[in-house]
Amino acid sequence: MTTIRPSMYFVQTWGCQMNERDSEIIAGMLDEMGMKQAVAPEEADLMVLNTCCVREKAEQKVYARIGELVKNKKANPDIFIVVCGCMVQQKGVPEHIARRFPEVNLILGTHNLYRLPELLKTAGNKGVLIEVLEDRPESFPDTLPVQTNKLKAKVNISFGCNNFCSYCIVPYVRGREVSRKPEAIIGEITHLAENGCKEVLLLGQNVNSYGNDNENYPDFSDLLLQVAAVEGIRRIRFMTSHPKGFSDKLIDTIAGCEKVCNHVHLPVQAGSTGVLKAMNRGYTRDQYLSLVERIKKNIPGVSLTSDIIVGFPGEKEEDFQNTLDLIRQVRFDSAYTFMYSPRRGTRAASLEDPVSPEVKRERLDRLMEVQNEISLELNREYVGRTVEVLLENRSERKDGRIVYSGRTCTNKIVSVENGENKDLMGQFVQVQITEAKTWSLKGRLV
Ligand code: SAH
Ligand code: SF4
Ligand code: F3S
């Protein structure tokens, strides 16, 4: 049996920040093994596909990509292929991939990702090695090597989800909710700050429920305060907050703690109470609207963003009108909009769905049109104002001009035109906004 020892790796990632963070761990572990990260996939002899299955489209892209790699492998048999991430946590999927693509070397689940280095050494070219667990084991290490952006880092605070929204596959592929030890979280953030990190994004499928599974842990509000006490950290973001269980204490903590950014990503999913109930979201339209009112009243200047699904089984035109009406009332700064995609094994997958794909498509277009208008209007309110921006990108234009870009505390992307001759990367600067677009702002250093 030939065991391949790859030297250059490339990680391709689909899905949400959880997966992005896992890919940073994968890269960290591979770096520690002495491998180098390839700039382009063609240069890599180890390809890691970190997959998502939240919608069908995501899965189709992964299958197409595996197909391409397998084709390349016929010309270059030394390519080592690993498929990991949420998709392979679904029952029967690893076996299906192995049958369809016997050229894949290793299929690794999310709950034992940390075993990648060891498995790379043993997985050979003979047969597909499948290593997938159903739940997160106690033995999952508290800390793993992570390759991070020095300035801004993602930090897991919890894993999994207990909510079982009826459309969603995440609880099935990421397991039950487990809060990470507060000492591990604060230890990691302290280490990051000592190495120059200024902004952290705390990650969980439902950050508000942090600590609910362990009475010795702080609740999410208190965790935010502990993070804020870490010297060097200037900004704290978090994602995702569930509208259910978003407490007044949390609102006060965001409002009262300067380091906690005035941005709340608060997925509403639908604007009709009937659909919300069928989605098992745990709140009504009115409860959501009243939460938004409290957040806006107590956190001046807050920006609100959301996720919205159209075409949930049985969604009527009237339900959809309720969603349009809700986004006009709330005025989200931006929203991710999705067409419902049935997921095998979820409760909604067995619901009757008389609405045609054409009608759903048309609703999605109308929704995006209304939201884009609102986003532009809200961005226009920034013109003339001076805001603090953390500069995180630097690029040189064709004419030689240097353009920096970064984000405001409210998570707006701002590009800054007059940064020539200065090294401003990683700095907090004051920027006067001169122009607003739907998804970004432009401004000048002051
Ligand atoms: N835990 C987060 C989001 C996880 S998935 C939360 O609860 O908000 C990200 C988004 O994908 C969801 O907010 C939802 O809008 C969308 N989504 C999840 N399952 C979906 C499905 N089956 N079809 C379409 N969109 C889906
Ligand atoms: Fe999915 Fe709902 Fe959990 Fe979010 S809260 S991950 S939408 S089940
Ligand atoms: Fe995220 Fe997709 Fe998994 S959205 S948790 S990567 S299924």
XYZ file of C-alpha atoms and ligand atoms in Angstrom:
487
model
C 0.000 0.000 0.000
C 1.404 3.359 -0.926
C 1.018 6.034 1.654
C 1.252 9.476 0.185
C 2.925 12.246 2.112
C 1.607 15.464 0.696
C 3.560 18.675 1.093
C 1.343 21.397 -0.350
C -2.265 21.711 0.703
C -5.308 23.687 -0.369
C -8.520 23.950 1.625
C -11.723 24.818 -0.217
C -14.589 25.913 2.008
C -18.350 26.113 1.555
C -20.914 27.276 4.100
C -20.980 29.501 7.142
C -18.445 30.963 9.575
C -18.406 27.681 11.513
C -16.916 26.028 8.472
C -14.572 28.940 7.798
C -13.293 28.614 11.322
C -12.917 24.825 10.933
C -10.904 25.462 7.788
C -8.611 27.731 9.786
C -8.122 24.841 12.214
C -7.433 22.465 9.320
C -4.833 24.886 7.940
C -3.343 25.328 11.417
C -2.967 21.572 11.900
C -1.455 21.076 8.441
C 0.986 23.952 8.992
C 2.017 22.315 12.225
C 2.703 19.096 10.298
C 5.174 21.067 8.192
C 3.037 21.369 5.074
C 2.720 24.551 3.064
C -0.447 26.245 1.945
C -0.715 26.404 -1.856
C -1.784 29.675 -3.432
C -3.841 27.861 -6.071
C -5.497 24.434 -5.947
C -3.493 23.276 -8.986
C -0.289 23.485 -6.946
C -1.596 21.350 -4.098
C -1.116 17.622 -3.674
C -3.529 17.602 -0.737
C -7.023 18.929 -1.422
C -9.363 19.330 1.520
C -13.011 20.021 0.697
C -14.820 21.431 3.726
C -18.454 21.025 2.762
C -21.878 22.484 3.600
C -25.321 20.945 3.134
C -27.634 23.684 4.389
C -29.248 23.955 0.940
C -29.245 21.601 -2.011
C -27.230 23.988 -4.168
C -24.314 23.831 -1.740
C -24.202 20.066 -2.059
C -24.431 20.109 -5.843
C -21.390 22.388 -5.980
C -19.409 19.983 -3.806
C -20.267 16.946 -5.930
C -19.249 18.863 -9.064
C -15.954 19.829 -7.430
C -15.182 16.271 -6.307
C -15.851 15.173 -9.899
C -13.329 17.702 -11.208
C -10.667 16.672 -8.721
C -11.160 13.005 -9.501
C -10.644 13.807 -13.170
C -7.409 15.652 -12.334
C -6.354 12.721 -10.213
C -6.470 10.418 -13.241
C -3.695 12.558 -14.776
C -1.878 13.055 -11.480
C -2.509 10.040 -9.200
C -0.569 11.562 -6.303
C -3.338 14.012 -5.413
C -4.728 13.198 -1.987
C -8.421 14.091 -1.568
C -10.128 14.686 1.778
C -13.855 15.438 2.002
C -14.981 16.759 5.383
C -17.558 19.136 6.858
C -21.288 19.057 7.388
C -22.264 17.191 4.224
C -20.546 13.973 5.252
C -22.334 14.008 8.626
C -25.581 13.019 6.883
C -26.574 9.381 7.052
C -25.483 7.436 4.002
C -23.591 10.305 2.373
C -20.025 9.102 3.134
C -20.851 5.692 1.681
C -22.452 7.314 -1.343
C -19.379 9.482 -1.982
C -17.086 6.502 -1.518
C -19.036 4.428 -4.037
C -19.334 7.181 -6.591
C -15.764 8.470 -6.185
C -13.461 5.664 -5.011
C -10.538 8.008 -5.769
C -11.317 10.028 -2.619
C -8.830 9.102 0.126
C -10.439 10.222 3.349
C -13.927 11.219 4.473
C -13.814 12.918 7.856
C -16.731 14.201 9.944
C -16.974 17.466 11.883
C -16.915 15.804 15.315
C -13.436 14.332 14.891
C -11.811 16.932 12.710
C -8.908 17.103 15.136
C -7.817 13.633 13.990
C -6.915 14.836 10.496
C -3.096 14.837 10.993
C -3.086 11.300 12.353
C -5.477 10.003 9.688
C -3.450 11.565 6.884
C -0.568 9.393 7.960
C -2.579 6.180 7.891
C -5.021 6.757 5.032
C -3.472 5.260 1.955
C -4.414 5.036 -1.639
C -6.306 1.818 -1.129
C -9.986 2.304 -0.535
C -11.740 5.269 0.975
C -11.179 5.697 4.710
C -14.412 6.858 6.381
C -14.163 8.386 9.871
C -17.433 9.993 10.970
C -18.919 10.193 14.499
C -22.532 10.945 15.361
C -21.845 13.414 18.151
C -19.061 15.541 19.513
C -16.893 13.420 21.816
C -15.735 14.678 25.231
C -12.220 14.115 23.973
C -12.486 16.931 21.418
C -9.496 19.130 22.358
C -10.150 22.547 23.938
C -7.513 24.181 21.840
C -6.179 23.322 18.436
C -3.625 25.049 16.245
C -5.473 27.672 14.201
C -4.285 29.696 11.251
C -5.860 33.090 11.801
C -5.988 36.502 10.355
C -3.868 38.390 12.861
C -6.172 41.396 13.067
C -9.605 39.799 13.260
C -10.298 36.307 14.506
C -13.253 33.989 14.805
C -13.592 32.197 18.116
C -16.055 29.357 18.776
C -18.066 29.734 21.945
C -20.479 26.886 21.323
C -20.956 24.002 18.946
C -24.117 22.438 17.568
C -27.738 23.482 17.912
C -30.800 22.327 19.860
C -33.401 24.430 18.105
C -34.517 22.093 15.340
C -36.100 24.715 13.127
C -38.197 22.475 10.914
C -36.350 23.344 7.672
C -32.820 23.136 9.014
C -30.260 20.360 8.810
C -27.667 21.960 11.083
C -28.770 20.202 14.327
C -28.475 16.856 12.524
C -24.991 17.458 11.172
C -23.489 19.548 13.986
C -25.031 17.677 16.914
C -26.452 18.926 20.222
C -25.433 22.282 21.578
C -22.296 22.237 23.708
C -20.830 25.406 25.234
C -17.086 25.696 25.164
C -15.320 26.167 28.505
C -15.095 29.887 29.335
C -11.419 29.500 30.304
C -10.656 28.041 26.879
C -12.459 30.931 25.167
C -10.790 33.650 27.235
C -7.415 31.874 27.019
C -7.622 31.796 23.240
C -8.685 35.428 22.983
C -5.913 36.541 25.345
C -3.385 34.707 23.199
C -4.844 36.278 20.047
C -4.713 39.762 21.578
C -1.086 39.278 22.598
C -0.368 38.554 18.953
C -2.005 41.698 17.638
C -5.636 40.708 17.250
C -8.022 43.637 17.696
C -11.387 42.239 16.790
C -13.033 38.923 17.664
C -16.146 37.335 16.239
C -17.711 34.967 18.782
C -19.323 32.064 16.974
C -22.252 29.816 17.802
C -25.429 28.743 16.002
C -27.293 30.469 18.816
C -24.974 32.583 20.943
C -27.675 33.719 23.414
C -28.015 30.223 24.789
C -24.311 30.061 25.657
C -23.863 28.486 29.093
C -27.384 27.057 29.324
C -25.885 23.561 29.373
C -23.582 24.179 32.343
C -24.568 26.013 35.509
C -20.947 26.876 36.272
C -20.539 28.836 33.049
C -21.349 32.543 32.681
C -24.328 33.453 30.513
C -23.680 35.102 27.175
C -23.908 38.659 28.533
C -21.350 37.914 31.234
C -19.130 36.134 28.740
C -19.170 39.298 26.600
C -17.964 41.287 29.611
C -15.179 38.785 30.262
C -14.059 39.062 26.647
C -14.225 42.849 26.869
C -11.827 42.712 29.817
C -9.101 41.176 27.639
C -6.492 43.832 27.035
C -5.901 44.695 23.390
C -9.295 43.593 22.085
C -11.042 46.676 20.723
C -14.114 45.189 19.050
C -16.326 42.229 19.838
C -18.831 40.817 17.377
C -21.033 37.757 17.733
C -23.092 35.533 15.498
C -25.770 34.255 15.388
C -28.295 35.570 17.908
C -31.624 33.819 17.905
C -34.619 36.114 18.436
C -35.853 33.593 21.002
C -34.108 34.158 24.327
C -32.545 37.503 23.410
C -32.753 38.981 26.896
C -33.017 42.576 28.088
C -29.799 41.918 29.989
C -28.099 41.192 26.659
C -29.489 44.400 25.142
C -28.159 46.370 28.119
C -24.766 44.670 27.870
C -24.409 45.514 24.178
C -25.541 49.073 24.858
C -23.308 49.523 27.898
C -20.085 47.930 26.722
C -18.184 50.090 24.295
C -16.196 47.208 22.836
C -19.289 45.236 21.852
C -20.201 46.334 18.333
C -23.567 47.926 17.647
C -24.588 45.294 15.162
C -27.038 42.471 15.707
C -27.580 39.744 13.141
C -31.070 38.635 14.057
C -32.478 36.156 11.530
C -36.254 36.532 11.287
C -36.749 33.869 8.562
C -40.385 34.865 7.883
C -42.838 37.642 8.632
C -45.971 35.605 9.174
C -46.714 34.024 12.539
C -48.243 30.960 10.863
C -45.080 30.284 8.860
C -42.878 30.996 11.895
C -44.863 28.414 13.811
C -44.484 25.840 11.039
C -40.772 26.649 11.037
C -40.639 25.973 14.805
C -38.860 29.263 15.397
C -40.292 29.834 18.874
C -41.501 33.445 18.413
C -44.366 35.259 16.728
C -44.206 38.184 14.322
C -45.251 40.546 17.122
C -42.654 39.196 19.535
C -39.967 39.724 16.919
C -41.126 43.270 16.211
C -41.219 44.138 19.876
C -37.685 42.766 20.364
C -36.494 44.919 17.462
C -38.144 47.936 19.033
C -36.367 47.339 22.352
C -33.024 46.822 20.625
C -33.382 50.008 18.555
C -34.522 52.064 21.514
C -31.725 50.968 23.822
C -28.799 50.690 21.412
C -28.645 53.978 19.507
C -27.276 53.658 15.977
C -27.517 49.859 16.013
C -27.466 48.098 12.684
C -29.693 45.095 12.218
C -29.233 42.350 9.643
C -31.212 39.211 8.981
C -31.728 35.918 7.175
C -35.019 35.350 5.372
C -36.388 32.235 3.699
C -39.022 32.480 0.965
C -41.127 29.626 -0.304
C -41.401 27.614 2.892
C -43.920 24.773 2.206
C -47.397 26.234 1.983
C -46.309 29.888 2.153
C -49.216 31.850 0.692
C -49.029 35.199 -1.079
C -50.521 36.727 2.071
C -47.742 35.209 4.215
C -45.168 36.551 1.815
C -46.793 40.003 1.981
C -46.327 39.801 5.750
C -42.610 39.224 5.227
C -42.376 42.232 2.888
C -44.296 44.293 5.383
C -42.006 43.210 8.217
C -38.809 44.157 6.403
C -40.337 47.560 5.594
C -41.158 48.028 9.270
C -37.843 46.843 10.683
C -35.628 48.319 7.953
C -32.732 45.865 8.122
C -29.372 47.223 7.065
C -29.017 44.106 4.962
C -30.425 40.612 4.732
C -29.434 37.279 3.276
C -32.390 35.932 1.363
C -32.793 32.256 0.531
C -35.194 30.105 -1.395
C -36.398 27.231 0.781
C -34.574 24.012 -0.011
C -35.985 20.723 1.344
C -33.434 18.815 3.425
C -33.721 15.062 3.905
C -34.563 14.059 7.477
C -35.908 17.464 8.555
C -39.543 17.864 9.565
C -40.399 20.340 6.809
C -39.183 17.926 4.132
C -42.357 15.879 4.492
C -44.739 18.845 4.273
C -46.855 19.306 1.179
C -45.675 22.133 -0.969
C -48.122 23.302 -3.610
C -46.232 26.515 -4.470
C -44.372 26.312 -7.787
C -40.647 27.106 -8.067
C -41.520 29.978 -10.458
C -43.717 31.657 -7.856
C -40.983 31.211 -5.241
C -38.351 32.658 -7.559
C -40.551 35.651 -8.230
C -41.116 36.215 -4.484
C -37.386 36.034 -3.858
C -36.779 38.692 -6.531
C -39.420 40.994 -5.045
C -37.995 40.540 -1.577
C -34.463 41.344 -2.699
C -35.656 44.413 -4.562
C -37.371 45.852 -1.490
C -34.443 44.996 0.779
C -31.866 46.512 -1.587
C -33.805 49.757 -1.652
C -33.848 49.870 2.156
C -30.133 49.018 2.389
C -29.291 51.875 0.031
C -31.506 54.335 1.899
C -29.911 53.440 5.234
C -26.410 53.650 3.777
C -27.214 57.106 2.352
C -27.868 58.297 5.905
C -24.135 57.764 6.524
C -23.071 60.315 3.901
C -21.419 63.291 5.591
C -20.948 61.458 8.877
C -17.553 60.578 10.339
C -17.155 56.988 11.487
C -14.406 54.818 12.905
C -13.134 52.153 10.510
C -10.726 49.296 11.189
C -8.676 49.015 7.990
C -8.177 45.404 7.073
C -7.404 45.363 3.329
C -4.959 47.268 1.172
C -4.984 47.128 -2.591
C -3.189 48.940 -5.351
C -5.311 50.199 -8.242
C -4.131 50.052 -11.850
C -3.245 53.747 -11.746
C -1.051 53.170 -8.692
C -3.469 54.576 -6.137
C -3.619 52.756 -2.806
C -7.089 51.929 -1.552
C -7.758 50.676 1.935
C -10.972 49.114 3.087
C -12.398 48.027 6.372
C -15.540 47.941 8.443
C -17.403 50.248 10.756
C -18.511 49.051 14.145
C -21.959 48.599 12.549
C -20.307 46.180 10.074
C -20.541 48.421 6.988
C -17.770 47.978 4.441
C -15.988 51.253 3.757
C -13.325 51.930 1.137
C -10.959 54.792 1.804
C -9.402 56.595 -1.136
C -6.824 58.983 0.295
C -4.527 56.702 2.240
C -1.446 57.190 -0.002
C 1.996 57.208 1.535
C 0.798 55.924 4.856
C 0.897 52.461 6.269
C -2.586 52.213 7.676
C -3.171 48.467 7.737
C -4.660 47.285 10.994
C -5.370 50.801 12.229
C -8.537 52.374 13.494
C -9.083 55.570 11.527
C -11.743 58.271 11.335
C -13.398 58.380 7.931
C -15.868 60.860 6.557
C -18.386 59.082 4.335
C -18.710 60.643 0.881
C -20.696 58.080 -1.073
C -23.185 55.296 -0.362
C -23.898 52.174 -2.387
C -26.236 49.273 -1.642
C -23.582 47.077 -0.035
C -20.777 49.475 0.835
C -19.676 53.012 1.593
C -16.846 55.204 0.373
C -15.067 57.858 2.351
C -12.033 60.052 3.044
C -9.628 59.973 5.959
C -10.056 62.899 8.271
N -28.002 29.363 13.368
C -28.282 30.404 12.498
C -28.159 30.143 11.019
C -27.781 28.841 10.454
S -27.999 28.504 8.758
C -29.682 30.890 12.811
O -30.469 30.215 13.402
O -29.990 31.964 12.397
C -28.014 30.065 7.960
C -29.285 30.404 7.281
O -29.582 29.497 6.238
C -30.516 30.346 8.171
O -30.666 31.470 8.945
C -31.629 30.191 7.163
O -32.099 31.451 6.732
C -30.952 29.502 5.991
N -31.421 28.119 5.844
C -31.260 27.101 6.712
N -31.859 25.969 6.236
C -32.398 26.307 5.033
C -33.149 25.576 4.051
N -33.467 24.303 4.229
N -33.543 26.244 2.938
C -33.228 27.546 2.762
N -32.538 28.267 3.651
C -32.110 27.666 4.772
Fe -30.744 25.867 12.070
Fe -32.546 26.966 13.605
Fe -30.358 25.938 14.702
Fe -30.195 28.161 13.249
S -31.300 27.925 15.180
S -28.855 26.388 13.113
S -31.736 27.831 11.677
S -31.963 24.806 13.656
Fe -22.682 26.007 8.373
Fe -23.481 24.764 6.201
Fe -22.699 23.395 8.258
S -24.303 26.604 6.988
S -23.035 24.603 10.053
S -21.463 24.784 7.030
S -24.419 22.919 6.957
